[in-house]
mmCIF file of C-alpha atoms and ligand atoms in Angstrom:
data_model
loop_
_atom_site.group_PDB
_atom_site.id
_atom_site.type_symbol
_atom_site.label_atom_id
_atom_site.label_comp_id
_atom_site.label_asym_id
_atom_site.label_seq_id
_atom_site.Cartn_x
_atom_site.Cartn_y
_atom_site.Cartn_z
ATOM 1 C CA MET A 1480 12.425 22.925 10.594
ATOM 2 C CA ASN A 1481 13.810 19.162 10.555
ATOM 3 C CA ILE A 1482 12.051 17.670 7.734
ATOM 4 C CA LEU A 1483 12.486 13.741 7.316
ATOM 5 C CA VAL A 1484 11.836 12.549 3.785
ATOM 6 C CA LEU A 1485 10.654 8.855 3.791
ATOM 7 C CA ASN A 1486 11.680 7.916 0.450
ATOM 8 C CA ALA A 1487 9.685 4.763 -0.111
ATOM 9 C CA SER A 1488 10.250 4.192 -3.929
ATOM 10 C CA PRO A 1489 11.844 0.610 -4.233
ATOM 11 C CA LYS A 1490 14.204 2.434 -6.470
ATOM 12 C CA GLY A 1491 16.000 4.544 -3.759
ATOM 13 C CA LYS A 1492 18.432 7.448 -4.908
ATOM 14 C CA ASN A 1493 17.315 6.405 -8.565
ATOM 15 C CA SER A 1494 13.577 7.264 -7.641
ATOM 16 C CA THR A 1495 12.046 9.951 -9.775
ATOM 17 C CA THR A 1496 10.045 11.046 -6.989
ATOM 18 C CA VAL A 1497 12.888 11.815 -4.494
ATOM 19 C CA HIS A 1498 14.274 14.283 -7.108
ATOM 20 C CA THR A 1499 11.586 16.732 -6.232
ATOM 21 C CA ALA A 1500 12.330 16.572 -2.475
ATOM 22 C CA LEU A 1501 16.086 16.812 -3.653
ATOM 23 C CA TYR A 1502 15.145 20.223 -5.761
ATOM 24 C CA LEU A 1503 13.430 21.497 -2.854
ATOM 25 C CA GLN A 1504 16.449 20.345 -0.501
ATOM 26 C CA ALA A 1505 18.563 22.723 -2.559
ATOM 27 C CA LEU A 1506 16.313 25.738 -2.689
ATOM 28 C CA HIS A 1507 16.043 25.686 1.011
ATOM 29 C CA PRO A 1508 19.364 25.258 3.076
ATOM 30 C CA GLU A 1509 17.370 27.310 5.803
ATOM 31 C CA HIS A 1510 15.824 23.786 6.530
ATOM 32 C CA THR A 1511 17.498 20.635 7.560
ATOM 33 C CA PHE A 1512 16.320 17.738 5.244
ATOM 34 C CA THR A 1513 17.226 14.077 5.795
ATOM 35 C CA VAL A 1514 16.322 11.962 3.086
ATOM 36 C CA LEU A 1515 15.777 7.951 3.974
ATOM 37 C CA PRO A 1516 15.543 5.378 1.512
ATOM 38 C CA VAL A 1517 12.879 3.725 3.475
ATOM 39 C CA GLY A 1518 11.467 1.549 0.698
ATOM 40 C CA GLN A 1519 14.920 -0.080 0.192
ATOM 41 C CA ARG A 1520 15.415 -0.325 4.031
ATOM 42 C CA ILE A 1521 12.163 -2.287 4.639
ATOM 43 C CA LYS A 1522 13.584 -5.234 5.703
ATOM 44 C CA SER A 1523 15.937 -4.028 7.831
ATOM 45 C CA TYR A 1524 13.388 -1.974 9.930
ATOM 46 C CA GLU A 1525 11.512 -5.357 10.260
ATOM 47 C CA LYS A 1526 14.390 -6.490 12.225
ATOM 48 C CA ASP A 1527 15.373 -3.443 13.874
ATOM 49 C CA PHE A 1528 12.979 -0.247 14.044
ATOM 50 C CA ALA A 1529 15.158 1.737 16.537
ATOM 51 C CA PRO A 1530 17.152 3.735 13.847
ATOM 52 C CA LEU A 1531 13.937 5.051 12.159
ATOM 53 C CA ARG A 1532 12.443 5.529 15.456
ATOM 54 C CA HIS A 1533 15.255 7.936 16.271
ATOM 55 C CA GLU A 1534 14.688 9.779 12.815
ATOM 56 C CA LEU A 1535 11.148 10.282 13.069
ATOM 57 C CA GLU A 1536 11.256 11.214 16.976
ATOM 58 C CA LYS A 1537 13.818 14.029 15.699
ATOM 59 C CA ALA A 1538 11.493 15.371 12.835
ATOM 60 C CA ASP A 1539 9.087 18.086 12.653
ATOM 61 C CA LEU A 1540 7.568 17.442 9.544
ATOM 62 C CA LEU A 1541 7.331 14.311 7.589
ATOM 63 C CA LEU A 1542 7.260 14.223 4.031
ATOM 64 C CA PHE A 1543 6.321 10.726 2.440
ATOM 65 C CA SER A 1544 7.971 10.408 -1.161
ATOM 66 C CA TYR A 1545 6.741 7.483 -3.275
ATOM 67 C CA PRO A 1546 5.461 6.314 -6.481
ATOM 68 C CA VAL A 1547 2.050 5.402 -7.130
ATOM 69 C CA TYR A 1548 1.524 1.732 -7.478
ATOM 70 C CA THR A 1549 -1.147 -0.328 -8.509
ATOM 71 C CA PHE A 1550 -3.583 2.192 -7.649
ATOM 72 C CA ILE A 1551 -2.421 3.476 -4.337
ATOM 73 C CA ALA A 1552 0.830 3.285 -2.582
ATOM 74 C CA PRO A 1553 3.636 0.862 -3.049
ATOM 75 C CA TYR A 1554 4.070 -2.225 -0.699
ATOM 76 C CA GLN A 1555 6.986 -0.568 1.121
ATOM 77 C CA LEU A 1556 5.067 2.248 2.333
ATOM 78 C CA HIS A 1557 2.017 -0.262 3.408
ATOM 79 C CA ARG A 1558 4.888 -2.192 5.238
ATOM 80 C CA LEU A 1559 6.237 1.224 6.867
ATOM 81 C CA ILE A 1560 2.881 2.597 8.127
ATOM 82 C CA GLU A 1561 2.385 -0.994 9.585
ATOM 83 C CA LEU A 1562 5.524 -0.956 10.996
ATOM 84 C CA ILE A 1563 5.309 2.727 12.438
ATOM 85 C CA LYS A 1564 1.815 1.969 14.048
ATOM 86 C CA ALA A 1565 2.980 -1.435 15.368
ATOM 87 C CA ASP A 1566 6.020 0.206 17.324
ATOM 88 C CA GLY A 1567 3.910 2.931 18.549
ATOM 89 C CA VAL A 1568 6.387 5.861 18.508
ATOM 90 C CA ASP A 1569 4.635 9.166 19.089
ATOM 91 C CA LEU A 1570 4.490 11.083 16.049
ATOM 92 C CA SER A 1571 1.310 13.138 17.389
ATOM 93 C CA GLY A 1572 1.349 16.912 16.673
ATOM 94 C CA LYS A 1573 4.123 16.709 14.018
ATOM 95 C CA PHE A 1574 3.276 17.893 10.135
ATOM 96 C CA ALA A 1575 2.935 15.507 7.422
ATOM 97 C CA SER A 1576 2.856 16.049 3.666
ATOM 98 C CA GLN A 1577 3.674 14.030 0.877
ATOM 99 C CA ILE A 1578 5.113 13.994 -3.127
ATOM 100 C CA THR A 1579 4.312 11.299 -5.689
ATOM 101 C CA THR A 1580 4.986 10.741 -8.985
ATOM 102 C CA SER A 1581 2.452 8.896 -11.188
ATOM 103 C CA LYS A 1582 0.683 8.886 -14.633
ATOM 104 C CA HIS A 1583 -2.103 10.340 -11.987
ATOM 105 C CA PHE A 1584 -4.141 7.042 -12.459
ATOM 106 C CA TYR A 1585 -5.349 6.794 -8.918
ATOM 107 C CA ASP A 1586 -3.215 8.930 -7.335
ATOM 108 C CA VAL A 1587 -5.984 10.547 -5.349
ATOM 109 C CA THR A 1588 -6.598 7.332 -3.527
ATOM 110 C CA ALA A 1589 -2.823 6.992 -2.696
ATOM 111 C CA HIS A 1590 -2.755 10.493 -1.377
ATOM 112 C CA ARG A 1591 -5.864 9.706 0.721
ATOM 113 C CA TYR A 1592 -4.539 6.338 2.362
ATOM 114 C CA VAL A 1593 -1.598 8.174 3.441
ATOM 115 C CA GLU A 1594 -3.433 11.287 4.783
ATOM 116 C CA GLU A 1595 -5.977 9.142 6.813
ATOM 117 C CA ASN A 1596 -3.193 7.017 7.949
ATOM 118 C CA CYS A 1597 -1.238 10.153 9.288
ATOM 119 C CA CYS A 1598 -4.569 11.095 10.594
ATOM 120 C CA ASP A 1599 -4.921 7.923 12.912
ATOM 121 C CA LEU A 1600 -1.448 8.826 14.320
ATOM 122 C CA GLY A 1601 -2.656 12.092 15.269
ATOM 123 C CA MET A 1602 -0.607 14.448 12.898
ATOM 124 C CA LYS A 1603 -1.073 17.405 11.078
ATOM 125 C CA VAL A 1604 -1.544 16.701 7.558
ATOM 126 C CA VAL A 1605 -1.324 19.257 4.876
ATOM 127 C CA ARG A 1606 -2.038 18.204 1.493
ATOM 128 C CA GLY A 1607 0.490 16.695 -0.932
ATOM 129 C CA LEU A 1608 2.079 17.275 -4.406
ATOM 130 C CA SER A 1609 0.936 15.001 -7.025
ATOM 131 C CA ALA A 1610 3.099 15.276 -9.902
ATOM 132 C CA ASP A 1611 3.744 13.489 -13.284
ATOM 133 C CA MET A 1612 6.583 11.367 -13.955
ATOM 134 C CA ASP A 1613 8.562 14.026 -16.136
ATOM 135 C CA ASP A 1614 6.957 17.219 -14.600
ATOM 136 C CA LEU A 1615 10.463 18.140 -12.974
ATOM 137 C CA LEU A 1616 11.892 18.539 -16.151
ATOM 138 C CA THR A 1617 9.467 21.316 -17.152
ATOM 139 C CA GLU A 1618 9.405 24.958 -15.802
ATOM 140 C CA GLN A 1619 5.646 24.593 -14.917
ATOM 141 C CA GLY A 1620 6.455 21.438 -12.868
ATOM 142 C CA GLN A 1621 9.716 23.107 -11.005
ATOM 143 C CA ARG A 1622 7.203 26.280 -10.273
ATOM 144 C CA GLU A 1623 4.423 23.803 -8.923
ATOM 145 C CA ALA A 1624 6.919 21.847 -6.856
ATOM 146 C CA ARG A 1625 8.069 25.201 -5.584
ATOM 147 C CA ASN A 1626 4.505 26.611 -4.737
ATOM 148 C CA PHE A 1627 4.042 23.532 -3.060
ATOM 149 C CA PHE A 1628 7.025 23.854 -0.581
ATOM 150 C CA ASP A 1629 6.135 27.532 0.102
ATOM 151 C CA GLN A 1630 2.244 26.646 0.806
ATOM 152 C CA LEU A 1631 3.456 23.792 3.222
ATOM 153 C CA MET A 1632 5.704 25.849 5.020
ATOM 154 C CA PHE A 1633 2.935 28.586 5.332
ATOM 155 C CA SER A 1634 0.984 25.681 6.576
ATOM 156 C CA CYS A 1635 3.344 24.815 9.386
ATOM 157 C CA ASP A 1636 3.944 28.585 10.161
ATOM 158 C CA HIS A 1637 0.134 28.907 10.687
ATOM 159 C CA GLY A 1638 -1.114 25.810 12.120
ATOM 160 C CA LEU A 1639 -3.114 25.095 9.070
ATOM 161 C CA PHE A 1640 -4.013 21.387 8.266
ATOM 162 C CA VAL A 1641 -6.594 19.145 7.356
ATOM 163 C CA THR A 1642 -9.408 18.302 9.667
ATOM 164 C CA PRO A 1643 -9.157 15.041 10.737
ATOM 165 C CA PRO A 1644 -11.897 12.688 9.669
ATOM 166 C CA ALA A 1645 -14.567 11.689 12.368
ATOM 167 C CA LYS A 1646 -13.476 8.860 14.279
ATOM 168 C CA ALA A 1647 -15.880 5.802 13.961
ATOM 169 C CA PRO A 1648 -17.659 4.851 17.090
ATOM 170 C CA GLN A 1649 -16.144 2.120 19.444
ATOM 171 C CA ARG A 1650 -18.139 -0.907 18.690
ATOM 172 C CA GLU A 1651 -17.635 -4.212 20.721
ATOM 173 C CA LYS A 1652 -16.006 -6.901 18.579
ATOM 174 C CA THR A 1653 -18.103 -9.869 17.252
ATOM 175 C CA ILE A 1654 -16.711 -12.906 15.701
ATOM 176 C CA TYR A 1655 -18.776 -14.214 13.129
ATOM 177 C CA GLN A 1656 -19.745 -17.703 13.823
ATOM 178 C CA PRO A 1657 -20.423 -19.983 10.561
ATOM 179 C CA VAL A 1658 -24.053 -21.152 10.171
ATOM 180 C CA LEU A 1659 -24.014 -23.021 6.971
ATOM 181 C CA PRO A 1660 -23.791 -26.701 6.777
ATOM 182 C CA LYS A 1661 -21.314 -28.340 4.369
ATOM 183 C CA THR A 1662 -22.559 -29.706 1.039
ATOM 184 C CA ALA A 1663 -21.777 -31.648 -1.962
ATOM 185 C CA LYS A 1664 -19.564 -29.752 -4.641
ATOM 186 C CA THR A 1665 -19.456 -30.234 -8.173
ATOM 187 C CA LYS A 1666 -15.761 -30.442 -9.889
ATOM 188 C CA ASP A 1667 -17.173 -28.266 -12.629
ATOM 189 C CA LYS A 1668 -15.169 -25.052 -11.874
ATOM 190 C CA ASP A 1669 -11.954 -24.452 -9.753
ATOM 191 C CA VAL A 1670 -12.484 -21.532 -7.667
ATOM 192 C CA VAL A 1671 -9.514 -20.199 -5.886
ATOM 193 C CA ILE A 1672 -10.129 -17.951 -2.788
ATOM 194 C CA VAL A 1673 -7.256 -15.629 -2.310
ATOM 195 C CA THR A 1674 -6.837 -14.609 1.406
ATOM 196 C CA ASN A 1675 -4.080 -12.842 3.663
ATOM 197 C CA TYR A 1676 -5.934 -13.667 6.935
ATOM 198 C CA ALA A 1677 -3.767 -13.662 10.135
ATOM 199 C CA PRO A 1678 -3.572 -16.899 12.076
ATOM 200 C CA GLU A 1679 -5.570 -15.067 14.891
ATOM 201 C CA ASP A 1680 -8.162 -13.571 12.431
ATOM 202 C CA GLU A 1681 -11.074 -16.051 13.205
ATOM 203 C CA ASN A 1682 -13.841 -13.755 11.784
ATOM 204 C CA LEU A 1683 -12.508 -13.466 8.345
ATOM 205 C CA GLN A 1684 -11.646 -17.716 8.444
ATOM 206 C CA ASN A 1685 -15.284 -18.354 9.463
ATOM 207 C CA MET A 1686 -16.361 -16.244 6.691
ATOM 208 C CA ILE A 1687 -14.412 -18.288 4.558
ATOM 209 C CA GLY A 1688 -15.821 -21.176 5.735
ATOM 210 C CA ASP A 1689 -19.363 -20.168 5.130
ATOM 211 C CA PHE A 1690 -19.112 -19.036 1.519
ATOM 212 C CA ARG A 1691 -17.298 -21.986 0.593
ATOM 213 C CA ALA A 1692 -19.857 -24.184 2.358
ATOM 214 C CA ALA A 1693 -22.495 -22.058 -0.020
ATOM 215 C CA LEU A 1694 -20.357 -22.239 -3.011
ATOM 216 C CA PRO A 1695 -21.678 -25.229 -5.400
ATOM 217 C CA PHE A 1696 -17.881 -25.623 -6.446
ATOM 218 C CA GLU A 1697 -14.932 -27.229 -5.226
ATOM 219 C CA SER A 1698 -12.688 -24.231 -4.099
ATOM 220 C CA ARG A 1699 -9.188 -23.917 -3.052
ATOM 221 C CA VAL A 1700 -7.879 -21.240 -0.254
ATOM 222 C CA VAL A 1701 -4.599 -19.419 -0.891
ATOM 223 C CA ASN A 1702 -3.319 -17.497 1.878
ATOM 224 C CA LEU A 1703 -0.781 -14.799 0.522
ATOM 225 C CA ARG A 1704 0.831 -14.850 4.012
ATOM 226 C CA GLN A 1705 2.388 -18.015 3.449
ATOM 227 C CA PHE A 1706 4.211 -17.433 0.086
ATOM 228 C CA PRO A 1707 7.757 -16.531 0.834
ATOM 229 C CA PHE A 1708 7.777 -13.140 -0.820
ATOM 230 C CA ALA A 1709 11.392 -12.068 -1.187
ATOM 231 C CA GLY A 1710 10.265 -8.512 -1.390
ATOM 232 C CA GLY A 1711 8.063 -5.918 -3.064
ATOM 233 C CA CYS A 1712 7.786 -5.096 -6.811
ATOM 234 C CA LEU A 1713 11.270 -3.159 -7.632
ATOM 235 C CA GLY A 1714 9.707 -1.103 -10.622
ATOM 236 C CA CYS A 1715 12.612 -2.372 -12.629
ATOM 237 C CA PHE A 1716 10.899 -3.305 -15.602
ATOM 238 C CA GLY A 1717 13.067 -6.330 -16.062
ATOM 239 C CA CYS A 1718 9.506 -8.325 -16.829
ATOM 240 C CA ALA A 1719 8.332 -6.137 -19.268
ATOM 241 C CA ILE A 1720 9.638 -8.161 -22.038
ATOM 242 C CA THR A 1721 9.986 -11.886 -21.087
ATOM 243 C CA GLY A 1722 7.079 -11.695 -17.965
ATOM 244 C CA LYS A 1723 9.609 -13.199 -16.019
ATOM 245 C CA CYS A 1724 10.503 -11.449 -12.440
ATOM 246 C CA VAL A 1725 14.141 -10.693 -11.552
ATOM 247 C CA TYR A 1726 13.430 -12.280 -8.075
ATOM 248 C CA LYS A 1727 14.164 -15.840 -7.481
ATOM 249 C CA ASP A 1728 11.108 -16.645 -5.118
ATOM 250 C CA ARG A 1729 9.196 -18.102 -8.290
ATOM 251 C CA PHE A 1730 6.111 -15.775 -7.541
ATOM 252 C CA ASP A 1731 5.362 -15.468 -11.254
ATOM 253 C CA GLU A 1732 5.384 -19.541 -11.535
ATOM 254 C CA PHE A 1733 2.955 -19.425 -8.610
ATOM 255 C CA LEU A 1734 0.599 -16.772 -9.752
ATOM 256 C CA ARG A 1735 0.303 -18.400 -13.352
ATOM 257 C CA THR A 1736 0.134 -22.052 -12.105
ATOM 258 C CA THR A 1737 -1.603 -21.505 -8.422
ATOM 259 C CA ILE A 1738 -3.918 -18.832 -8.942
ATOM 260 C CA GLN A 1739 -4.336 -17.760 -12.895
ATOM 261 C CA SER A 1740 -5.303 -21.388 -13.731
ATOM 262 C CA ALA A 1741 -8.616 -20.929 -11.805
ATOM 263 C CA ASP A 1742 -12.097 -20.554 -13.113
ATOM 264 C CA ALA A 1743 -13.156 -17.630 -11.017
ATOM 265 C CA PHE A 1744 -11.086 -15.701 -8.136
ATOM 266 C CA VAL A 1745 -12.359 -14.673 -5.005
ATOM 267 C CA TYR A 1746 -10.439 -12.126 -2.660
ATOM 268 C CA ALA A 1747 -11.234 -12.298 0.714
ATOM 269 C CA PHE A 1748 -9.478 -9.815 3.365
ATOM 270 C CA THR A 1749 -10.196 -7.882 6.420
ATOM 271 C CA ILE A 1750 -9.648 -3.903 6.068
ATOM 272 C CA SER A 1751 -6.963 -2.585 8.235
ATOM 273 C CA ASP A 1752 -5.130 0.825 8.206
ATOM 274 C CA HIS A 1753 -7.285 2.000 5.367
ATOM 275 C CA TYR A 1754 -6.325 -0.997 3.086
ATOM 276 C CA THR A 1755 -5.896 -4.470 4.016
ATOM 277 C CA HIS A 1756 -2.507 -6.148 5.340
ATOM 278 C CA SER A 1757 0.448 -5.234 3.553
ATOM 279 C CA SER A 1758 0.901 -8.989 2.241
ATOM 280 C CA PHE A 1759 -2.222 -8.343 -0.299
ATOM 281 C CA LYS A 1760 -0.094 -5.329 -1.791
ATOM 282 C CA CYS A 1761 2.914 -7.017 -1.972
ATOM 283 C CA TYR A 1762 0.985 -9.611 -4.313
ATOM 284 C CA ASP A 1763 -0.831 -7.185 -6.127
ATOM 285 C CA ASP A 1764 2.392 -5.219 -7.033
ATOM 286 C CA ARG A 1765 4.234 -8.176 -7.820
ATOM 287 C CA GLN A 1766 1.771 -8.840 -10.556
ATOM 288 C CA PHE A 1767 3.279 -6.257 -12.545
ATOM 289 C CA CYS A 1768 5.191 -9.243 -13.806
ATOM 290 C CA ASN A 1769 2.078 -9.813 -16.231
ATOM 291 C CA GLY A 1770 3.623 -7.159 -18.152
ATOM 292 C CA HIS A 1771 0.427 -5.215 -18.817
ATOM 293 C CA ARG A 1772 -1.039 -8.297 -20.746
ATOM 294 C CA THR A 1773 -4.653 -8.998 -20.369
ATOM 295 C CA VAL A 1774 -3.895 -12.449 -18.797
ATOM 296 C CA THR A 1775 -6.994 -13.163 -16.960
ATOM 297 C CA HIS A 1776 -9.607 -11.448 -19.307
ATOM 298 C CA GLY A 1777 -13.032 -12.672 -18.980
ATOM 299 C CA THR A 1778 -12.535 -14.715 -15.463
ATOM 300 C CA PRO A 1779 -15.121 -13.712 -12.967
ATOM 301 C CA ILE A 1780 -13.721 -12.243 -9.655
ATOM 302 C CA ALA A 1781 -15.123 -11.379 -6.453
ATOM 303 C CA TYR A 1782 -13.632 -9.632 -3.783
ATOM 304 C CA PRO A 1783 -16.264 -9.414 -1.003
ATOM 305 C CA SER A 1784 -14.216 -7.703 2.244
ATOM 306 C CA ALA A 1785 -15.033 -8.934 5.742
ATOM 307 C CA VAL A 1786 -17.675 -6.465 6.238
ATOM 308 C CA THR A 1787 -19.379 -7.136 2.736
ATOM 309 C CA ILE A 1788 -19.325 -10.912 3.380
ATOM 310 C CA SER A 1789 -20.545 -10.554 6.779
ATOM 311 C CA THR A 1790 -23.499 -8.649 5.486
ATOM 312 C CA ARG A 1791 -24.453 -10.953 2.714
ATOM 313 C CA VAL A 1792 -24.307 -13.831 4.628
ATOM 314 C CA THR A 1793 -26.617 -12.223 7.584
ATOM 315 C CA CYS A 1794 -29.006 -11.067 5.158
ATOM 316 C CA GLY A 1795 -28.854 -14.144 3.004
HETATM 317 C C1 FMN B 2538 4.649 -1.664 -10.337
HETATM 318 C C2 FMN B 2538 4.376 -0.354 -10.763
HETATM 319 C C3 FMN B 2538 2.733 -0.098 -10.305
HETATM 320 C C4 FMN B 2538 2.463 1.507 -11.075
HETATM 321 N N1 FMN B 2538 1.312 1.541 -11.002
HETATM 322 C C5 FMN B 2538 0.541 2.995 -11.383
HETATM 323 C C6 FMN B 2538 -0.663 3.305 -11.040
HETATM 324 O O1 FMN B 2538 -1.552 2.436 -10.662
HETATM 325 N N2 FMN B 2538 -0.776 4.669 -11.176
HETATM 326 C C7 FMN B 2538 0.008 5.447 -11.767
HETATM 327 O O2 FMN B 2538 -0.579 6.733 -12.206
HETATM 328 N N3 FMN B 2538 1.227 5.025 -12.310
HETATM 329 C C8 FMN B 2538 1.698 3.968 -11.782
HETATM 330 N N4 FMN B 2538 2.820 3.403 -11.949
HETATM 331 C C9 FMN B 2538 3.683 4.505 -12.636
HETATM 332 C C10 FMN B 2538 4.485 4.988 -11.311
HETATM 333 O O3 FMN B 2538 4.076 5.835 -10.450
HETATM 334 C C11 FMN B 2538 5.597 6.181 -11.899
HETATM 335 O O4 FMN B 2538 6.388 5.541 -12.929
HETATM 336 C C12 FMN B 2538 6.518 6.907 -11.164
HETATM 337 O O5 FMN B 2538 6.921 8.273 -11.489
HETATM 338 C C13 FMN B 2538 7.469 5.968 -10.451
HETATM 339 O O6 FMN B 2538 8.484 6.651 -9.252
HETATM 340 P P1 FMN B 2538 9.679 6.473 -8.569
HETATM 341 O O7 FMN B 2538 10.555 6.263 -9.719
HETATM 342 O O8 FMN B 2538 9.800 7.584 -7.635
HETATM 343 O O9 FMN B 2538 9.694 5.052 -8.059
HETATM 344 C C14 FMN B 2538 3.350 2.306 -11.672
HETATM 345 C C15 FMN B 2538 4.784 1.809 -11.630
HETATM 346 C C16 FMN B 2538 5.311 0.515 -11.382
HETATM 347 C C17 FMN B 2538 6.523 -0.144 -11.366
#
């Protein structure tokens, strides 16, 4: 079987997770494993997807290998899924599974996210392995990895896979039209609306417009797509002591002076690919530079997505 390991960890060959895939590769010379450091190559695939398309087309089984980052998959994997969908490469009928390492904090959410996206692509999804960071160093962890692989091969041989979720019924797209008049604002509070709307996302822009009109305070809109991120979090822990990120794109300064300085945060985004656009994931992961410090403790936060804003405004 041609197994393509999509190593979405930003650490490439130093990834903890990919070592489980390498362990399985060593045990199974009867299969052809190709291991690609897609997490590290994401910028090059943005420029030219052809080399990855070629590998994807050759594979019988895609094995996503990645760490859980900030409650779900790392930015690099979110971006990869966007690129795969945008390219339109036909993956239907291929098998897909996944290996993660984490501290099991929202690993279930990450697995569901990958499963649902693979189902969107018409793939046959086999449940993955969620290992702890150091499981591969233990006898039991190694046994679990071997059992996972045996079951995976059995599932591929016998055509056993997850039942894809029912498709949502097609609905006509309606664009929310702003209805609220502008009112006078007080400067008592500074509210920042953090969004990632695309220029063509009129729906979300109009909803934000009405939200701001209803708000008694002055508000600012920060669109994450406009921030020149040098890349996703590298998981290097360089920030752990100093709170300074190794990237030179000044995101940590932007976070502290433009966002964390506000009296309240509102996140406004449109759901896509079972999350929202990857720009938001980049923002979320890069907040690791807070170094697990409770920097915004007590600040009110709201996160109405496009659907909720629309419901609230219609009902209100
Ligand atoms: C930015 C960042 C965010 C993380 N978020 C989570 C998380 O939400 N849940 C969790 O269980 N572990 C989390 N972890 C721990 C990683 O999942 C864990 O260290 C993983 O084994 C790293 O795998 P890798 O070496 O293959 O990249 C996070 C680590 C980093 C660096």
